[in-house]
Coordinates of C-alpha atoms in Angstrom, one line a residue:
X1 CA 12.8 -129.9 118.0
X2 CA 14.7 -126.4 119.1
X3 CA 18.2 -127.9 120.0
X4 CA 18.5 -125.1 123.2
X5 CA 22.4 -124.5 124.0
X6 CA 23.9 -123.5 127.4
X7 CA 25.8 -121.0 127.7
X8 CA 29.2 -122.1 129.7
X9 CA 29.9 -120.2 133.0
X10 CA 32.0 -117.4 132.4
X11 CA 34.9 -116.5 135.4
X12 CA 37.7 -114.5 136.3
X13 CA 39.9 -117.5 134.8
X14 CA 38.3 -117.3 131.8
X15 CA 39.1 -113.4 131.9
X16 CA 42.4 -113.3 132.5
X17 CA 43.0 -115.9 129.4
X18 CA 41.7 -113.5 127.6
X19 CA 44.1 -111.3 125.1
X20 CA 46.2 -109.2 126.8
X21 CA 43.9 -105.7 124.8
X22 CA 40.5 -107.2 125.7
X23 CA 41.6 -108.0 129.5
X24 CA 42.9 -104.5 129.9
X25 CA 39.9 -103.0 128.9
X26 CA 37.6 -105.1 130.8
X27 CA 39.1 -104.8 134.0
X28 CA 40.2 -101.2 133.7
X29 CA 36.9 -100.1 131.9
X30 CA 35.1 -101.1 135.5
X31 CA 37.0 -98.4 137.4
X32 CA 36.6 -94.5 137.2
X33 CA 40.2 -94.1 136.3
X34 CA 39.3 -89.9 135.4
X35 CA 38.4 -89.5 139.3
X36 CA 41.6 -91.4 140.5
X37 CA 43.5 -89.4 137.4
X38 CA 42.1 -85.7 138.9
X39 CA 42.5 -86.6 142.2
X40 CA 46.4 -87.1 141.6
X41 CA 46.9 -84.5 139.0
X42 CA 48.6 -81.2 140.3
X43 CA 46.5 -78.9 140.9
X44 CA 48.5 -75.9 140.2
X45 CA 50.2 -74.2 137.4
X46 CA 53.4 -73.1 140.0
X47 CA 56.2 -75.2 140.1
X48 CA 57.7 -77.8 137.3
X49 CA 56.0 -78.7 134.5
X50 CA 54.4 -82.5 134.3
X51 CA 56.1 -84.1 131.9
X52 CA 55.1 -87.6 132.6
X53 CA 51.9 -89.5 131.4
X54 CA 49.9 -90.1 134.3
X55 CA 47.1 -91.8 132.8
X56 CA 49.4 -93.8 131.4
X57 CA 50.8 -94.2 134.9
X58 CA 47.8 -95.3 136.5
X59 CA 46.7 -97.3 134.1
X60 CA 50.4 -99.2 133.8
X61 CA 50.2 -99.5 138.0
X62 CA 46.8 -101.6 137.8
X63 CA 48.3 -103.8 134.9
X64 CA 51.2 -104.5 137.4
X65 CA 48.6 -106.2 139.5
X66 CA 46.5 -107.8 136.4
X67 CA 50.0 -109.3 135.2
X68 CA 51.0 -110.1 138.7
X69 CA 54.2 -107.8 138.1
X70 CA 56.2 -108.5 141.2
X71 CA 58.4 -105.2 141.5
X72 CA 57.7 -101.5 140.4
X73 CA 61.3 -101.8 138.6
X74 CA 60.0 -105.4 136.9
X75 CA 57.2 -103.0 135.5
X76 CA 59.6 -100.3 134.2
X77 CA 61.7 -103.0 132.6
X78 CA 58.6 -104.6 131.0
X79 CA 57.5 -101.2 129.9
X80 CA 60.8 -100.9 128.3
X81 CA 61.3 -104.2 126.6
X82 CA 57.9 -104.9 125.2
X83 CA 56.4 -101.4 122.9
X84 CA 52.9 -103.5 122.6
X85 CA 52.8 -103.6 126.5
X86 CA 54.0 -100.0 126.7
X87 CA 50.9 -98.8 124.5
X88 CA 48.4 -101.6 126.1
X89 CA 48.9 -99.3 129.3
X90 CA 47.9 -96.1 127.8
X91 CA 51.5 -94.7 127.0
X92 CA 52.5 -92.5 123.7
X93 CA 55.6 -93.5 120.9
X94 CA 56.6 -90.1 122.4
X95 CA 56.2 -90.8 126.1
X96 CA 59.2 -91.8 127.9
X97 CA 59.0 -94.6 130.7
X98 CA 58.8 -92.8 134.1
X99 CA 61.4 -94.1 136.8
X100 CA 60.9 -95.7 140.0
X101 CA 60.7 -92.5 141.8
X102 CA 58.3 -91.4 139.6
X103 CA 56.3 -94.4 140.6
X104 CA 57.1 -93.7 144.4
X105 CA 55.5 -90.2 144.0
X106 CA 52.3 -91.8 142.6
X107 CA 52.5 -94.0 145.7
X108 CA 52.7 -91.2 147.3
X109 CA 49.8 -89.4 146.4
X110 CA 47.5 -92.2 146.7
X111 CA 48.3 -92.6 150.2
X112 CA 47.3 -88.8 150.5
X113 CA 44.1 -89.8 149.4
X114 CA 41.2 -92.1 149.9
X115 CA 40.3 -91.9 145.8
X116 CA 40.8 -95.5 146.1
X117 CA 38.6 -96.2 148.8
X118 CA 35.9 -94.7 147.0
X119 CA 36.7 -96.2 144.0
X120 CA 36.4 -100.0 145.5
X121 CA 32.7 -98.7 146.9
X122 CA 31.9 -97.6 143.4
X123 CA 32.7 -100.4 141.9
X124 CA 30.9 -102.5 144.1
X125 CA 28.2 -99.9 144.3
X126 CA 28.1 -100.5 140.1
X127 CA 28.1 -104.7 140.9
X128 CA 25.0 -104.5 142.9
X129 CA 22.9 -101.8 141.2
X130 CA 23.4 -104.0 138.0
X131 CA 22.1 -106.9 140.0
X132 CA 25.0 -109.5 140.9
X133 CA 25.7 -109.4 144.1
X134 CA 22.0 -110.4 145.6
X135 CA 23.7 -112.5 148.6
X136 CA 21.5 -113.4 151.7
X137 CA 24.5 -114.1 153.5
X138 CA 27.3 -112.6 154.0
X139 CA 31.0 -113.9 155.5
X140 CA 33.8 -111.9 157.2
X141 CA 36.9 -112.7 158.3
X142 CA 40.7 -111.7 158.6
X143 CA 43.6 -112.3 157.0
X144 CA 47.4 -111.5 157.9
X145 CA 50.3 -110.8 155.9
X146 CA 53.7 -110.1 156.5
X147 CA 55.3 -106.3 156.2
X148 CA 58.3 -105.8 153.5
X149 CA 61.1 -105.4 156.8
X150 CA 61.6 -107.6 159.6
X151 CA 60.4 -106.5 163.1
X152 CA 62.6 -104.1 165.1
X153 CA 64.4 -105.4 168.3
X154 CA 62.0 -104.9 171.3
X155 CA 63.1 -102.6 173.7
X156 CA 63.8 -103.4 177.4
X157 CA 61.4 -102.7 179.9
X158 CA 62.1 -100.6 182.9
X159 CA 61.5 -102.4 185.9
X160 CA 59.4 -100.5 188.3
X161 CA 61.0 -98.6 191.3
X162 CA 58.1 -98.8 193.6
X163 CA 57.5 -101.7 195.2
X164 CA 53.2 -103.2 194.2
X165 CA 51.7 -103.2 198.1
X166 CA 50.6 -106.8 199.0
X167 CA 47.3 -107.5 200.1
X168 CA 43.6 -106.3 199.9
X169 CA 43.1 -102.7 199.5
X170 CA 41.5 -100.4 201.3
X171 CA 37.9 -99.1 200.3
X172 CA 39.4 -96.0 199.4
X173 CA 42.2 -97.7 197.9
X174 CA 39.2 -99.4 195.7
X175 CA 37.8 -96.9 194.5
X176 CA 41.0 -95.1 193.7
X177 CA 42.2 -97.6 191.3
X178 CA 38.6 -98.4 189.7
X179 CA 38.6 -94.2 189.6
X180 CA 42.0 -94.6 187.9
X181 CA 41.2 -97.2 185.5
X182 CA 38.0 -95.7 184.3
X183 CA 40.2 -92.4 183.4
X184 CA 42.7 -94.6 182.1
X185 CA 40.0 -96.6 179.7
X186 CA 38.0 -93.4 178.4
X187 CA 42.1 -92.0 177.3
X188 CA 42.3 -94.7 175.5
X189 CA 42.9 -94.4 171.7
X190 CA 39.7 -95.8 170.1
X191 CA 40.7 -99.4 169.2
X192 CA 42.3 -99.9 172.3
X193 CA 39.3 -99.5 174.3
X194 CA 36.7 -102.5 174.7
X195 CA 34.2 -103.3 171.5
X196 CA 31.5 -101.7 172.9
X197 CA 32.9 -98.1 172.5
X198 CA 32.7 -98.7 169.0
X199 CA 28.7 -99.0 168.7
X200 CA 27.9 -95.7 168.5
X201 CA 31.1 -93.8 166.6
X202 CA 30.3 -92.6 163.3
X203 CA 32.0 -94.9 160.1
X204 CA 34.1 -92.1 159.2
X205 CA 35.4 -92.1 162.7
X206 CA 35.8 -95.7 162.7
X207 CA 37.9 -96.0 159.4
X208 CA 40.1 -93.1 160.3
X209 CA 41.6 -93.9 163.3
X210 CA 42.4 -97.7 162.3
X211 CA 46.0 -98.4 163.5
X212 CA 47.6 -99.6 160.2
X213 CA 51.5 -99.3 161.1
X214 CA 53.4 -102.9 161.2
X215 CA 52.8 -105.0 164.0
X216 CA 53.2 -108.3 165.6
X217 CA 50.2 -110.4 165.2
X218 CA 49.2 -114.0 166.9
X219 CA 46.9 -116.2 165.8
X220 CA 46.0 -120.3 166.2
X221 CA 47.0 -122.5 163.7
X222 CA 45.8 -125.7 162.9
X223 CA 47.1 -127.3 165.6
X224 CA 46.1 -125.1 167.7
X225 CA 49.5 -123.5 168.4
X226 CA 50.1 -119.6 168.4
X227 CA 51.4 -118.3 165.1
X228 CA 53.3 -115.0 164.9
X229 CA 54.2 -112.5 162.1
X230 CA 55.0 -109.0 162.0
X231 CA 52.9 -107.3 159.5
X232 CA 49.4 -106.1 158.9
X233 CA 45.9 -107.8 158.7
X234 CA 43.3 -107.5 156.2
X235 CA 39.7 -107.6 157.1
X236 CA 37.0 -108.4 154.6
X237 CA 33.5 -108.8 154.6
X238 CA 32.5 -111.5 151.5
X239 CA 29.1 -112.2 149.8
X240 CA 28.6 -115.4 150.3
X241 CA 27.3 -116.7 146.6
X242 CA 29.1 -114.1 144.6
X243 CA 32.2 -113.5 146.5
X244 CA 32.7 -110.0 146.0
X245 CA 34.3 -108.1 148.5
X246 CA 31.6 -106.2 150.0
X247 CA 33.8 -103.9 152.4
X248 CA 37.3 -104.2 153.7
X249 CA 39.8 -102.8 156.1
X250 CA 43.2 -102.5 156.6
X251 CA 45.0 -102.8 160.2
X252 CA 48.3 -103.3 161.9
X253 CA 48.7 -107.1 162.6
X254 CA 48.1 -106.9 166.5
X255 CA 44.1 -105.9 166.0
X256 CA 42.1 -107.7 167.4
X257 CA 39.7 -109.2 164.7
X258 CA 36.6 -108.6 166.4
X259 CA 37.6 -104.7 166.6
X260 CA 37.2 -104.5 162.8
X261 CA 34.4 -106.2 162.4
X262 CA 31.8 -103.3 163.5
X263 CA 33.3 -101.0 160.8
X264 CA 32.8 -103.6 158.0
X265 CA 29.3 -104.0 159.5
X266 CA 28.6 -100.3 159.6
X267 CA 30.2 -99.9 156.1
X268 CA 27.8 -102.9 154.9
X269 CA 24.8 -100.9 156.4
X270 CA 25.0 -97.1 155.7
X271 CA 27.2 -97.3 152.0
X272 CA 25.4 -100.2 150.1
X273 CA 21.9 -101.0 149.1
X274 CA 22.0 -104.4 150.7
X275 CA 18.7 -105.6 150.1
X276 CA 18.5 -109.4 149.8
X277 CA 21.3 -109.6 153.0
X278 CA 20.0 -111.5 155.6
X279 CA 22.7 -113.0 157.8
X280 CA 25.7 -112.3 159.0
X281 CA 28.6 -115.5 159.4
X282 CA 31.6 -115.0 161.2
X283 CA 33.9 -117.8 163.9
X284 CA 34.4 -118.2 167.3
X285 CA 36.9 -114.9 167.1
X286 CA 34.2 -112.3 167.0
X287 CA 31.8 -114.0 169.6
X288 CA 31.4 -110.8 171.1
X289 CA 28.1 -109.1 172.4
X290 CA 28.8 -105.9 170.4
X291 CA 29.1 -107.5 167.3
X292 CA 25.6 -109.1 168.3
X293 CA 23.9 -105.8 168.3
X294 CA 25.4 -104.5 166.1
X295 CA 23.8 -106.9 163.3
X296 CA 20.7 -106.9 165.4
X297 CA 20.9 -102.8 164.6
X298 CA 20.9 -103.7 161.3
X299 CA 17.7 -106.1 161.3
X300 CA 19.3 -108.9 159.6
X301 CA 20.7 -112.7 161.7
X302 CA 24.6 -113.4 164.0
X303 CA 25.3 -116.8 162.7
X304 CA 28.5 -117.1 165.1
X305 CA 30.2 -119.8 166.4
X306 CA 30.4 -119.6 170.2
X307 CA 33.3 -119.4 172.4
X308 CA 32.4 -120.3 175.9
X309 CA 35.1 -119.0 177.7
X310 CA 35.2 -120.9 180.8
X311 CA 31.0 -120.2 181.4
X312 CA 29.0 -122.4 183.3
X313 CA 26.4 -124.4 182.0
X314 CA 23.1 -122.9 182.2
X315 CA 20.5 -125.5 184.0
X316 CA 17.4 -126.7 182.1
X317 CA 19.5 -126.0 178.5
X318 CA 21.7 -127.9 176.2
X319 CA 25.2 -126.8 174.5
X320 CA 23.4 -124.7 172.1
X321 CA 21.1 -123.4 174.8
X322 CA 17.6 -125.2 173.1
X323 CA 15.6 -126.2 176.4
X324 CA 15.6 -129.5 177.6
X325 CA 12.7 -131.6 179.2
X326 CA 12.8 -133.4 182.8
X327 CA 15.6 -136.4 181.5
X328 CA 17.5 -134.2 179.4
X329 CA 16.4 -134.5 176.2
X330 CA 16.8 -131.4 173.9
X331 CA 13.3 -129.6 172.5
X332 CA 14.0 -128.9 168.6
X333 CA 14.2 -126.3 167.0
X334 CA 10.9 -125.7 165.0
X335 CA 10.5 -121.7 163.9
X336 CA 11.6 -118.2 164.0
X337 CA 9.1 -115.4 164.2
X338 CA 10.6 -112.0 162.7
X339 CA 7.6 -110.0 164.3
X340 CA 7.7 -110.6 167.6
X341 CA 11.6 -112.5 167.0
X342 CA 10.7 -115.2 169.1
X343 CA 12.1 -119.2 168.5
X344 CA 9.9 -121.7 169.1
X345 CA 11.3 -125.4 169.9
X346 CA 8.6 -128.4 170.4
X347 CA 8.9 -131.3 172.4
X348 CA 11.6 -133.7 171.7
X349 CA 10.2 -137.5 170.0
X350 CA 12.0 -138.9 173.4
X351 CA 8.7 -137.5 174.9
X352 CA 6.1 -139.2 172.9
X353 CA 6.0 -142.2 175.1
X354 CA 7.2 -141.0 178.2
X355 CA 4.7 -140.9 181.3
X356 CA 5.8 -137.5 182.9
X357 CA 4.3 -135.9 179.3
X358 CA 1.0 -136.4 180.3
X359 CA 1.3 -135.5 183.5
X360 CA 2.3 -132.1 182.6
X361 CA 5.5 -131.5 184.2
X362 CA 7.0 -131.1 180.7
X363 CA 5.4 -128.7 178.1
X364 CA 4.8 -129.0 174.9
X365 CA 6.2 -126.0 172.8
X366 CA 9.3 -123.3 174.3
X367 CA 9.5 -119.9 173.2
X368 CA 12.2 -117.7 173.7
X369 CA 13.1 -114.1 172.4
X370 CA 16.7 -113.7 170.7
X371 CA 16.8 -110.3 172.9
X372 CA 16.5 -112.1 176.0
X373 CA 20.0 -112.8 174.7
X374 CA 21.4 -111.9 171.7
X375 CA 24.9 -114.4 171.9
X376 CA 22.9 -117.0 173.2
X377 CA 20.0 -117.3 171.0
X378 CA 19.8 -116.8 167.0
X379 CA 18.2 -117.2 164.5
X380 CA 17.8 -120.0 163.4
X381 CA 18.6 -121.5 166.2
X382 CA 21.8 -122.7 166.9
X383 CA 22.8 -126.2 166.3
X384 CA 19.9 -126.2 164.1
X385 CA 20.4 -127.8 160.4
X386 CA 19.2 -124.3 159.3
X387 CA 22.0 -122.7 161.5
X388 CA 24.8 -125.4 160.6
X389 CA 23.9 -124.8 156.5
X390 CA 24.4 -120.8 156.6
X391 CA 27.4 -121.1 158.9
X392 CA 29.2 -123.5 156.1
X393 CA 29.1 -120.6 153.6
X394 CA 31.6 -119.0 155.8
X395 CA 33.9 -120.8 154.1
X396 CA 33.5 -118.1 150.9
X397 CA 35.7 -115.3 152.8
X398 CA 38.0 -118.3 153.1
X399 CA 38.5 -118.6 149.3
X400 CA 38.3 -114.6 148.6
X401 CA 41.2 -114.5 151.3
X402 CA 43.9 -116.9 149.8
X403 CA 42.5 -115.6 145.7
X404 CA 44.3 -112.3 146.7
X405 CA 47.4 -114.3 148.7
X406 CA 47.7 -116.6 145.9
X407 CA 46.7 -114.3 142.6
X408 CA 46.5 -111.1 143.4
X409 CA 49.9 -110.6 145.7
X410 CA 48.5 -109.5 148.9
X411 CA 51.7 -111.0 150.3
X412 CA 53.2 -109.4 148.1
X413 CA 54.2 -105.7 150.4
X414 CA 56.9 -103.6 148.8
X415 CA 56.3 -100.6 151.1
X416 CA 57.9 -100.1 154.5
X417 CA 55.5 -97.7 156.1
X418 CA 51.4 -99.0 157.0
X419 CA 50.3 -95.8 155.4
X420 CA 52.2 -96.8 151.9
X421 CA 51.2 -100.6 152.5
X422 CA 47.6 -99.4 152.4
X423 CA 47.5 -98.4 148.9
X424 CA 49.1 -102.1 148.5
X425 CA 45.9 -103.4 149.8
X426 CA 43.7 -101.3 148.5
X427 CA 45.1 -101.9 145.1
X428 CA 44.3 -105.5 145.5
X429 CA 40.6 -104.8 146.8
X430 CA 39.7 -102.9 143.9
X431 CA 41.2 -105.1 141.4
X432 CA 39.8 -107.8 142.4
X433 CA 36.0 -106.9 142.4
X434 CA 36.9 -104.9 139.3
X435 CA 37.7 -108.4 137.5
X436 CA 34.6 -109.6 139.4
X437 CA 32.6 -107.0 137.9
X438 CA 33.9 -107.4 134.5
X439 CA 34.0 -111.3 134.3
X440 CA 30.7 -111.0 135.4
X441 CA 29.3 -108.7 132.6
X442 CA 30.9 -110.5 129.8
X443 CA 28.5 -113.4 131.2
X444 CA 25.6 -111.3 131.1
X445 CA 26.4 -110.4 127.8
X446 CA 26.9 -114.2 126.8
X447 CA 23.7 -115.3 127.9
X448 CA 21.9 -111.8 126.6
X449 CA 23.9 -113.6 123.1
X450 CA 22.7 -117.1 123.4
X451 CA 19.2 -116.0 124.6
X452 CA 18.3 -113.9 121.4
X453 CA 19.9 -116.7 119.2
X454 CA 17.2 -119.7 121.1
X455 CA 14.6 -117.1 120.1
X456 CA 15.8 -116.5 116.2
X457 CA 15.3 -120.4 116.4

């Protein structure tokens, strides 16, 4: 009898306990490091020679991350102290260390640049065509962490001279102020207006004009209680089963979650060959109707907790809007129909017996579109077992969010500016799915290994 062994699961633990050679060139071999290298470069043959190694540099400034290097000067004095180190990052015998303000003008440079944003896509771009991310649902979420200086004093408000005028206004005085308000509201900068204005700007549009400059942020804790920080927030949109970070964004700390999330969406949609995707999971936070359509634009499923906001409840419906029969019982959810996208609910087993069923005040089967109202009604339905189990997996962004707190020093913001802090978070991004990417090939190639020796046996 063929004993048949399993091959073990192969992770990003198991990567970085790898020798310090092998890790490098896993993780680094993932990412175009010549397009980052001759987007950096100089250009021209005016001015000062270039002395320094910049692959060497590049290279050396992802390894800070790999080895969790704290400080840029930590990595100098590494790069000093330990020659095996020195030459694991790509440097020469000859090549001397470059100094922190060489490091600064790197910093520099990438901030110039979205070479990094591209390379996260291609890497995750390579992750999918080679067939592991497949998720059918998909998880997004924010993040906050805390800027490098503390917040500025706020300045004082000038009180108003004129007096407000008490009482109703005038019709004229109406449509003044709505007159007003509407030129006020089309003025304002982009994420400052309301969600909807986002549904129809282009993704390049979207991305650009992010506010990324250090803010003060809220947020509910646990207990329910208002958290603040000053800082930035990062947004991230999370396969479900694989955890890779399908798309992400960077913002000042005072966004507004649900603002980001129609750029990851649009990201999601227009940059990667999301085939298997199916549904989109997200909290109470983005229970917005924009959102909604948005993923309805994309013909996949909102799974999204509601937030009622003081609503009424609707008459003939339960909390999670399934029809209910003459004595309140709920119908249950039975189906989803994609072609006509229509729920069906059937009659509730508190009917079988009951004498107004026979009578035909109740019926027997509900339909209802999900455009009648597409908060309201989902698919699957909500409160539904179907519904419950995908909105679970939500918890995956969860885990992606504290890996880059806890491993991969998101918190970790050495920059004072948003624009510098943004290659801090990019950085992080991309070497996380990069390790992703290469944890997950060195699996393949396990099992490829194990799979041709069963068959030599």
């Amino acid at each position: 009898m063929t004993i048949i062994r399993q091959p073990s699961l192969f992770g990003i633990q198991e990567l970085y306990d790898m020798e310090p050679t092998q890790k490098y060139e896993a993780i680094i071999s993932a990412i175009d490091l010549d397009r980052i290298y001759h987007a950096i470069n100089k250009k021209s043959r005016l001015g000062a020679p270039v002395e320094l190694n910049y692959a060497g540099m590049i290279i050396s400034f992802f390894i800070r991350y790999i080895e969790r290097i704290p400080t840029i000067k930590d990595l100098i004095k590494r790069l000093n102290d330990d020659f095996i180190f020195k030459m694991n990052c790509g440097f020469l015998v000859s090549d001397s260390t470059p100094s922190e303000a060489a490091y600064s003008r790197l910093v520099t440079k990438l901030s110039e640049s979205d070479i990094l944003e591209k390379s996260f896509e291609s890497v995750t771009l390579a992750a999918v065509t080679e067939g592991f991310i497949v998720d059918e649902v998909i998880a997004i979420d924010a993040t906050h962490f805390e800027a490098r200086d503390k917040a500025p004093a706020k300045k004082e408000e000038k009180s108003e001279t004129t007096p407000k005028k008490r009482g109703r206004k005038s019709k004229e005085e109406r449509e003044q102020y709505l007159k007003d308000q509407a030129e006020k509201e089309a003025n304002l900068p982009l994420y400052e207006k309301k969600i909807e204005a986002q549904l129809d700007v282009p993704l390049d549009i979207l991305r650009a004009e992010v506010p990324m400059n250090p803010k003060w942020g809220v947020k509910k804790n646990a207990d329910g209680k208002n958290e603040y920080w000053f800082g930035y927030k990062a947004h991230l949109a999370v396969g479900a089963s694989s955890q890779y970070i399908l798309q992400s964004l960077f913002s000042s700390g005072s966004l507004n979650d649900g603002k980001a999330a129609i750029a990851l969406l649009k990201g999601m949609d227009q940059r990667l060959p999301l085939t298997s995707a199916s549904y989109q999971t997200l909290d109470a936070g983005y229970d917005f109707e924009p959102i909604y359509e948005q993923i309805h634009r994309m013909g996949q499923q909102s799974v999204i907790a509601y937030n009622k906001r003081n609503e009424g409840e609707m008459i003939g419906f339960d909390k999670n809007f399934a029809p209910t029969c003459f004595r309140e019982h709920s119908y249950k959810y039975d189906s989803f129909d994609p072609k006509y996208e229509t729920l069906k609910y059937t009659r509730p087993k508190e009917c079988s017996d009951c004498p107004l069923a026979n009578e035909g005040i109740c019926q027997k089967v509900y339909k209802i579109k999900i455009t009648t109202d597409l908060r309201r009604y989902t698919a699957p339905a909500r409160g539904s077992k179907a519904w419950k189990n995908i909105f679970k997996q939500r918890t995956a962004v969860e885990r992606v969010n504290a890996y880059l707190k806890e491993f991969y020093q998101l918190n970790n913001v050495r920059y004072r500016t948003g624009k510098r802090a943004k290659v801090h978070f990019d950085m992080v991004a991309l070497i996380y799915n990069a390790s992703k990417l290469a944890a997950d090939r060195i699996q393949a190639e396990l099992i490829q290994q194990q799979q041709a020796h069963n068959f030599c046996f």
